[in-house]
GROMACS .gro file of N, CA and C in nm:
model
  363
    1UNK      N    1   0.085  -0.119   0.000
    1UNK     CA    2   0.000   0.000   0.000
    1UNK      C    3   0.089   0.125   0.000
    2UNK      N    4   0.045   0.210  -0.051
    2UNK     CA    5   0.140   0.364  -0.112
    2UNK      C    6   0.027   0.447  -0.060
    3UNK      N    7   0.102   0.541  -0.022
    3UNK     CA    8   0.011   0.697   0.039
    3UNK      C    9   0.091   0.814  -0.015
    4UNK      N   10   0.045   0.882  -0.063
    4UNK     CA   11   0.037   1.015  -0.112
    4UNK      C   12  -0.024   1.164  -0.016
    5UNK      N   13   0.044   1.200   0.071
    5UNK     CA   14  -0.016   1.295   0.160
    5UNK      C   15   0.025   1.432   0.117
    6UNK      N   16  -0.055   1.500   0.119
    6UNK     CA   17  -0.073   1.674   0.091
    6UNK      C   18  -0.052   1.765   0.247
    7UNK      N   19   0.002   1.835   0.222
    7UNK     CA   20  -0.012   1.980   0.258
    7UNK      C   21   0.031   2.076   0.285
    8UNK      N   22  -0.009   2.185   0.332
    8UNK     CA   23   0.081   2.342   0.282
    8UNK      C   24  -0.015   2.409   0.234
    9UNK      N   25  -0.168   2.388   0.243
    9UNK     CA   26  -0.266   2.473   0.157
    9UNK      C   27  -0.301   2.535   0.269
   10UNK      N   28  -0.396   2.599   0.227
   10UNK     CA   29  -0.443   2.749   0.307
   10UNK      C   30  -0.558   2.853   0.246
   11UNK      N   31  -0.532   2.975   0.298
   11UNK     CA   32  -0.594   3.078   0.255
   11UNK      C   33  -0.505   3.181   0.263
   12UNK      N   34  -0.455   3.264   0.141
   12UNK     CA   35  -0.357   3.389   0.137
   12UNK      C   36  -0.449   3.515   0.053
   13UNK      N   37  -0.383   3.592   0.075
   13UNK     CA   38  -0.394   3.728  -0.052
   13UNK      C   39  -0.361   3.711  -0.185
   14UNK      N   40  -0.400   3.783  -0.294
   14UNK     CA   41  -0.337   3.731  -0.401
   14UNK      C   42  -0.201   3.846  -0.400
   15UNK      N   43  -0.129   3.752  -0.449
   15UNK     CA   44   0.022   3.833  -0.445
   15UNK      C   45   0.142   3.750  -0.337
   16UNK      N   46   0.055   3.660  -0.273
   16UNK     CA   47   0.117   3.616  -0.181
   16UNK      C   48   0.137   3.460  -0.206
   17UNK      N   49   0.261   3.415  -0.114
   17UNK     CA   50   0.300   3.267  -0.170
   17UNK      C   51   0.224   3.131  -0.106
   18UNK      N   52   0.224   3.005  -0.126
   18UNK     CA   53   0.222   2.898  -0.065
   18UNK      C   54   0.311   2.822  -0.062
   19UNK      N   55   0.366   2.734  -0.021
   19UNK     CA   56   0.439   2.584  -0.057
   19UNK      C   57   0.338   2.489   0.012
   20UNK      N   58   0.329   2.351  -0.116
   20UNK     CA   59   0.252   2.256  -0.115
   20UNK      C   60   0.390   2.186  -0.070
   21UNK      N   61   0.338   2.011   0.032
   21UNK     CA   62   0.425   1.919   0.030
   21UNK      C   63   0.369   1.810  -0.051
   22UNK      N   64   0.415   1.707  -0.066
   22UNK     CA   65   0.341   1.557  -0.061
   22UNK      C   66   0.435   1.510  -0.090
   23UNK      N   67   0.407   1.384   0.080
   23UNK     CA   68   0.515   1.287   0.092
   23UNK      C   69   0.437   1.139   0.081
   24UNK      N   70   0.546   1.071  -0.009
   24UNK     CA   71   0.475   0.921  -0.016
   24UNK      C   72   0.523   0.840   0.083
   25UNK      N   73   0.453   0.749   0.143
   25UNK     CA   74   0.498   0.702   0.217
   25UNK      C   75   0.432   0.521   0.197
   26UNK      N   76   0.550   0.398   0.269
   26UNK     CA   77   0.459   0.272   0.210
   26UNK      C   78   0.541   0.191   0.169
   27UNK      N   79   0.510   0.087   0.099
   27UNK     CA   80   0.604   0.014   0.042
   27UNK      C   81   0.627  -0.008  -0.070
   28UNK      N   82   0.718   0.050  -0.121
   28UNK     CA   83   0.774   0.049  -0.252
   28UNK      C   84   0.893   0.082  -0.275
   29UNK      N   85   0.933   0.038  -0.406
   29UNK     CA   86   1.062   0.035  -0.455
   29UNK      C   87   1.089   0.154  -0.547
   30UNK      N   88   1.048   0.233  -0.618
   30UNK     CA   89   1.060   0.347  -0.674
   30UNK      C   90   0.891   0.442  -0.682
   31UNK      N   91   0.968   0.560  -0.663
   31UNK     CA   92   0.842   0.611  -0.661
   31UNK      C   93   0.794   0.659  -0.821
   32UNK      N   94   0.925   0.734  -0.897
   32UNK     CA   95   0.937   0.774  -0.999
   32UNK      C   96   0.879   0.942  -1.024
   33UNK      N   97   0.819   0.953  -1.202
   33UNK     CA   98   0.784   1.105  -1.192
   33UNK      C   99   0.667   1.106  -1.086
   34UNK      N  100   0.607   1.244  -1.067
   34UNK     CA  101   0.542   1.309  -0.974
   34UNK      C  102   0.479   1.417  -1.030
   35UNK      N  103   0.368   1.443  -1.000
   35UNK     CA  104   0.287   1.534  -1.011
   35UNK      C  105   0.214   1.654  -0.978
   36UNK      N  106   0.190   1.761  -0.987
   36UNK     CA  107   0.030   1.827  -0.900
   36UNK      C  108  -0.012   1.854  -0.990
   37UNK      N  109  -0.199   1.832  -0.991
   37UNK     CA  110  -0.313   1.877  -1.032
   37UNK      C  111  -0.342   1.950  -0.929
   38UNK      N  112  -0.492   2.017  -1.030
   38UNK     CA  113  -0.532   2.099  -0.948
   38UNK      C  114  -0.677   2.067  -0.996
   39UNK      N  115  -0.809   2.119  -0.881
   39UNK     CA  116  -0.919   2.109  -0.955
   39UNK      C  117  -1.022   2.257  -0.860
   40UNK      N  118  -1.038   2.310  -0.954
   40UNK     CA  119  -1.130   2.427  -0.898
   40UNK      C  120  -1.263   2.391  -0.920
   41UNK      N  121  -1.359   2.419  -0.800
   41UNK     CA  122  -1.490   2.407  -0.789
   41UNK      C  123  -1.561   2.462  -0.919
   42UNK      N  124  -1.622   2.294  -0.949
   42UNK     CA  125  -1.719   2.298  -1.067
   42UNK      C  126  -1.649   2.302  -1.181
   43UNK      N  127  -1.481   2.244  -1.187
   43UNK     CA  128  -1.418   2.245  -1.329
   43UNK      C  129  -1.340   2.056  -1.299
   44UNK      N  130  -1.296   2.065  -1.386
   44UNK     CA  131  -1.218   1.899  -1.430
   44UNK      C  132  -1.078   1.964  -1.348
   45UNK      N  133  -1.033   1.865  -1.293
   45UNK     CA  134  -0.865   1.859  -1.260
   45UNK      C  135  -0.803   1.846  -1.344
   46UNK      N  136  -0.698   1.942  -1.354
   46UNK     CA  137  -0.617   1.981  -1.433
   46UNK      C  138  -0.446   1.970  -1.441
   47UNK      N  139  -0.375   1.913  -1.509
   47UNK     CA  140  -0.209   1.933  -1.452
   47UNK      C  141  -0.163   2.062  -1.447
   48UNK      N  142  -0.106   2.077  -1.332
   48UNK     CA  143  -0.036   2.168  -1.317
   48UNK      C  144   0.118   2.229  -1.368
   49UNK      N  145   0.171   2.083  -1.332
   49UNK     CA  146   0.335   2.065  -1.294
   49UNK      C  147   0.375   1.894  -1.313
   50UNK      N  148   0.455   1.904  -1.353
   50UNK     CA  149   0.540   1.750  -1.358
   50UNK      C  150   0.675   1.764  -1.291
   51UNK      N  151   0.701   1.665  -1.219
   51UNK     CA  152   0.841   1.640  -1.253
   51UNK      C  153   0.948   1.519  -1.288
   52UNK      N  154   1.041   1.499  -1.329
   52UNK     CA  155   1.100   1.339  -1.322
   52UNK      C  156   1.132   1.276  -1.237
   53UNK      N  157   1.206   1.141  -1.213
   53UNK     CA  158   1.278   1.097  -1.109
   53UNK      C  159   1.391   1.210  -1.143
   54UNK      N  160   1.451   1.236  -1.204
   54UNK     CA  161   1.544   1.277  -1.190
   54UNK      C  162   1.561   1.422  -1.222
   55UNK      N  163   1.435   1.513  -1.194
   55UNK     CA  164   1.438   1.625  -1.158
   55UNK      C  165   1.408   1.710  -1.220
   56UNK      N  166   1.394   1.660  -1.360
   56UNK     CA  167   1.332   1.779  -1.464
   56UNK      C  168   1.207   1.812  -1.448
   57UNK      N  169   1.181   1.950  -1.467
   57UNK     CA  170   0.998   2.022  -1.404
   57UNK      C  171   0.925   2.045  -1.561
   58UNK      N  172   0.848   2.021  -1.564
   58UNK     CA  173   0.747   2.055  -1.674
   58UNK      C  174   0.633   2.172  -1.616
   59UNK      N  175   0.547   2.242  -1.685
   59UNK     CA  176   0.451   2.378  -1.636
   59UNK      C  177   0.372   2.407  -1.712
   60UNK      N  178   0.243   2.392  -1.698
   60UNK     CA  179   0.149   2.465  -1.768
   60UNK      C  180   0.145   2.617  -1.783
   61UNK      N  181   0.080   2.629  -1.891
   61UNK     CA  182   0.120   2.792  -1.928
   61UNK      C  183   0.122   2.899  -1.818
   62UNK      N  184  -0.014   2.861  -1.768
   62UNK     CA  185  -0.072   2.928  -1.663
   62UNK      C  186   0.015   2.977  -1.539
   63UNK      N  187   0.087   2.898  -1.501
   63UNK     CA  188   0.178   2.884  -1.395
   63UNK      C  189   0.360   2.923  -1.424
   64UNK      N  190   0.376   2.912  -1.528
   64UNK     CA  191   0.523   2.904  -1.543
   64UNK      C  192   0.509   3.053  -1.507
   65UNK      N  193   0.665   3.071  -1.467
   65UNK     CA  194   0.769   3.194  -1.358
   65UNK      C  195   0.663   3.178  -1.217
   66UNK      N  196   0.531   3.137  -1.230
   66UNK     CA  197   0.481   3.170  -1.088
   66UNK      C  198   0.526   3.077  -0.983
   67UNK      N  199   0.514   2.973  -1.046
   67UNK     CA  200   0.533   2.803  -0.985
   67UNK      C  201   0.662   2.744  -0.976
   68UNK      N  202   0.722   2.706  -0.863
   68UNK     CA  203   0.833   2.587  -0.944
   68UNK      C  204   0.822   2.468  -0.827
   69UNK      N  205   0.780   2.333  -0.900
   69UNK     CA  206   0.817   2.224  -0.850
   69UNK      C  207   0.948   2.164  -0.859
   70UNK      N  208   0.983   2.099  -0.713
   70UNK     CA  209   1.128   2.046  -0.723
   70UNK      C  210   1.072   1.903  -0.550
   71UNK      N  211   1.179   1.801  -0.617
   71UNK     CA  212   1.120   1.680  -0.560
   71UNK      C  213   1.267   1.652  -0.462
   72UNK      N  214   1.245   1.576  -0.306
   72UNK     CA  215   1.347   1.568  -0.211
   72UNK      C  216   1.326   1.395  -0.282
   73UNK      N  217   1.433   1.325  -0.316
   73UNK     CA  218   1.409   1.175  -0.375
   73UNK      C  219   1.483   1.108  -0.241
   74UNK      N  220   1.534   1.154  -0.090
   74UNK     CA  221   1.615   1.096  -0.003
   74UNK      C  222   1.440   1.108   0.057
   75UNK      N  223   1.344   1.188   0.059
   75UNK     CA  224   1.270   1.212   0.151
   75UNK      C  225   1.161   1.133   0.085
   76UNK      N  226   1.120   1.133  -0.055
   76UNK     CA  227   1.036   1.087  -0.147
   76UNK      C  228   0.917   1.205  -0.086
   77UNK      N  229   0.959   1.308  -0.157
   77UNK     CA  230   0.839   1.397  -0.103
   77UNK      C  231   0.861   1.499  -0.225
   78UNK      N  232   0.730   1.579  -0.271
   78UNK     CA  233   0.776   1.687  -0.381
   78UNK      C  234   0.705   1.790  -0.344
   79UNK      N  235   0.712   1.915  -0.408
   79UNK     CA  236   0.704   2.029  -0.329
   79UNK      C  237   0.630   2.096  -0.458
   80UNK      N  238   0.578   2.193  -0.391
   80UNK     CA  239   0.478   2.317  -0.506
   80UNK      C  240   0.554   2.429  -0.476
   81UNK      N  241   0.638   2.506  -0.493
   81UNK     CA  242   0.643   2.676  -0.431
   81UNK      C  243   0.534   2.732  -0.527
   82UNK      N  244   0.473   2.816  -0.466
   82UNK     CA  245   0.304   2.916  -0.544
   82UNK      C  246   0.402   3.074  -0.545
   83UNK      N  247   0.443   3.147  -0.581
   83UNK     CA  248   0.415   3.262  -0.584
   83UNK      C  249   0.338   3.345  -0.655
   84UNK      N  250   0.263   3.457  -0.643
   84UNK     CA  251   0.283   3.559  -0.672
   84UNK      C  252   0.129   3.491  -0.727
   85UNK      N  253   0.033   3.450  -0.612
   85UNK     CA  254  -0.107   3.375  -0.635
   85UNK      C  255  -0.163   3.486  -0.673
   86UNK      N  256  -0.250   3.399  -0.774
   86UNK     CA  257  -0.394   3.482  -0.835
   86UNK      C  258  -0.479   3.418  -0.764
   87UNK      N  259  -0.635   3.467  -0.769
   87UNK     CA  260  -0.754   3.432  -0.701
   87UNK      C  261  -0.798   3.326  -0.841
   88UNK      N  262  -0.751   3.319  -0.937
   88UNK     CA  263  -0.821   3.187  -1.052
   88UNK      C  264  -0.721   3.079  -0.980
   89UNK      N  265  -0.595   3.071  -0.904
   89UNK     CA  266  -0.514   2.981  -0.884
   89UNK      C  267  -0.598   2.880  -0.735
   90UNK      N  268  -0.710   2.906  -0.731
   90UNK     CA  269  -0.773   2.853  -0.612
   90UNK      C  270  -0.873   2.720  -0.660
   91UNK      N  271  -0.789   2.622  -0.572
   91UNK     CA  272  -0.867   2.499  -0.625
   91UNK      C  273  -0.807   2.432  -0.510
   92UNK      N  274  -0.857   2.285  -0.470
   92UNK     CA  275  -0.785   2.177  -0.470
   92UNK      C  276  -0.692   2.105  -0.547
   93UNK      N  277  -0.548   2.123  -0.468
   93UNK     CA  278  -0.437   2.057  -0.534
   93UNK      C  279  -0.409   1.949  -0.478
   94UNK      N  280  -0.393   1.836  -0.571
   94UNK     CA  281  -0.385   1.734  -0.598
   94UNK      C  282  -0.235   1.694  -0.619
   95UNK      N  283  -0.156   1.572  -0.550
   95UNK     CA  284  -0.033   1.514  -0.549
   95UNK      C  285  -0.073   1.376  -0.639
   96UNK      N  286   0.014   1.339  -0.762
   96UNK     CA  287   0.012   1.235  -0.831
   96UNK      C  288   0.123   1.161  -0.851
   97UNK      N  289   0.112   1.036  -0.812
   97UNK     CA  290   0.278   0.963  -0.872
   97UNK      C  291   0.221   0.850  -0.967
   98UNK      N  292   0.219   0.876  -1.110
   98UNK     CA  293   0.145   0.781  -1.216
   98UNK      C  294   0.182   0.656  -1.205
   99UNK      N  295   0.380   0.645  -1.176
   99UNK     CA  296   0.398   0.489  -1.187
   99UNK      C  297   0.519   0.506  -1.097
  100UNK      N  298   0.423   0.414  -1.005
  100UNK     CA  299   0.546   0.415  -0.867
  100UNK      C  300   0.500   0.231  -0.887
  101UNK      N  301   0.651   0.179  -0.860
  101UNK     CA  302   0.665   0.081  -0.872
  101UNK      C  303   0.657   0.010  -0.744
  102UNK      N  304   0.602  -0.057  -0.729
  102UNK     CA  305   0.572  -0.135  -0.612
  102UNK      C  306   0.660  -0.277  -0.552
  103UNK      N  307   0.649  -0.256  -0.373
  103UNK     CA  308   0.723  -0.368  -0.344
  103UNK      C  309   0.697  -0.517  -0.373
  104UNK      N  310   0.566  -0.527  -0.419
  104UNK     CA  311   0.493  -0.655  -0.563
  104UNK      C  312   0.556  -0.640  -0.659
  105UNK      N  313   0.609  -0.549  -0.697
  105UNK     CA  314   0.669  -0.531  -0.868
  105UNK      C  315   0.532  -0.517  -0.945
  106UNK      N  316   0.458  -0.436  -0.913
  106UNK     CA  317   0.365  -0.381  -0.991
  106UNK      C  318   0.406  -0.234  -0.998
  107UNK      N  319   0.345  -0.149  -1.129
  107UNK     CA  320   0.351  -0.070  -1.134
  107UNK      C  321   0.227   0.023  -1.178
  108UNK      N  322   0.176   0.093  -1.059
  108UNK     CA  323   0.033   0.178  -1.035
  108UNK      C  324   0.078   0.320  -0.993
  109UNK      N  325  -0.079   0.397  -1.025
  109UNK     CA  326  -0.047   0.551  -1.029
  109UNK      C  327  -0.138   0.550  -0.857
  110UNK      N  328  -0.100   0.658  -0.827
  110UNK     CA  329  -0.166   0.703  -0.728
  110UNK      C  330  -0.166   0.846  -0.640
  111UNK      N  331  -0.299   0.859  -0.570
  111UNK     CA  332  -0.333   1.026  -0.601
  111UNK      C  333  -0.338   1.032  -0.394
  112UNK      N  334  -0.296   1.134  -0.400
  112UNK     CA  335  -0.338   1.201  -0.235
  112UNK      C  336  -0.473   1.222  -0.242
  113UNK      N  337  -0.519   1.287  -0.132
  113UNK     CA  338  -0.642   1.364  -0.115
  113UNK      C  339  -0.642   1.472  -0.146
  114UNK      N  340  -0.575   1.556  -0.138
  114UNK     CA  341  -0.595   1.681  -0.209
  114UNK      C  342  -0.588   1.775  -0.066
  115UNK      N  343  -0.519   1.902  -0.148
  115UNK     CA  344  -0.500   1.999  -0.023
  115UNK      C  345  -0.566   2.140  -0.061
  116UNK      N  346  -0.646   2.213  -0.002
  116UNK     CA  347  -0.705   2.333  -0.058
  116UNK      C  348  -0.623   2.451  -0.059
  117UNK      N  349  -0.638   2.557  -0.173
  117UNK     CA  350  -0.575   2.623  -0.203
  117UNK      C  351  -0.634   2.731  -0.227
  118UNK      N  352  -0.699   2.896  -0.139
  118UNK     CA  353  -0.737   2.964  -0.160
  118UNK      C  354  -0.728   3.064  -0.175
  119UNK      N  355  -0.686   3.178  -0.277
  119UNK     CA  356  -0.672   3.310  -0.294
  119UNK      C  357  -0.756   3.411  -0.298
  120UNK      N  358  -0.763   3.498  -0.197
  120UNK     CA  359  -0.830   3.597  -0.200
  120UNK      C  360  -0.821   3.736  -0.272
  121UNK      N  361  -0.916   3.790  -0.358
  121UNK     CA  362  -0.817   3.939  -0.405
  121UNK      C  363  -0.867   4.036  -0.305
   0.00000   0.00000   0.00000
């Protein structure tokens, strides 16, 4: 069993920062790339951010210079920094690891619960 835990969400100003965590925790043998979605009330979840095992970040339009994900692989935990929030940046964010390889030698995706994320203007 694999767990995916969130948090670091809140309620800020817009202009102001967050940092998201999510640490996996469980049994397994690699966790691999990593994720955050996001899903704002009454829309589809959306990607945010990627990153690799080995550290390269991917960004939706929306977010690039605001956002940067970067992953601790000693801690198996990855991180959101938010700056410089808008009030559209308010949703539930979502931690994803698509293919974490398991201490079965299976290989399954799996999602946290989600951490809320609210900007006020």
């Amino acid at each position: 069993q694999v767990q995916l835990v969130e948090s670091g969400g809140g309620l800020v100003q817009a202009g102001e920062s967050l940092r998201l965590s999510c640490a996996a925790s469980g049994r397994f043998v690699r966790v691999g790339a990593m994720a955050w979605y996001r899903q704002a009330p009454g829309k589809q979840r959306d990607l945010v951010a990627t990153i690799t095992s080995g550290g390269s970040p991917n960004y939706v339009d929306s977010v690039k210079g605001r956002f940067t994900i970067a992953r601790d692989n000693a801690k198996n935990t990855v991180y959101l920094q938010m700056n410089s929030l808008k009030p559209e940046d308010t949703a539930v964010y979502y931690c994803n690891a698509p293919s974490v390889l398991t201490a079965t030698s299976h290989v399954m995706a799996y999602w946290g619960k989600g951490t809320l994320v609210t900007v006020s203007s």
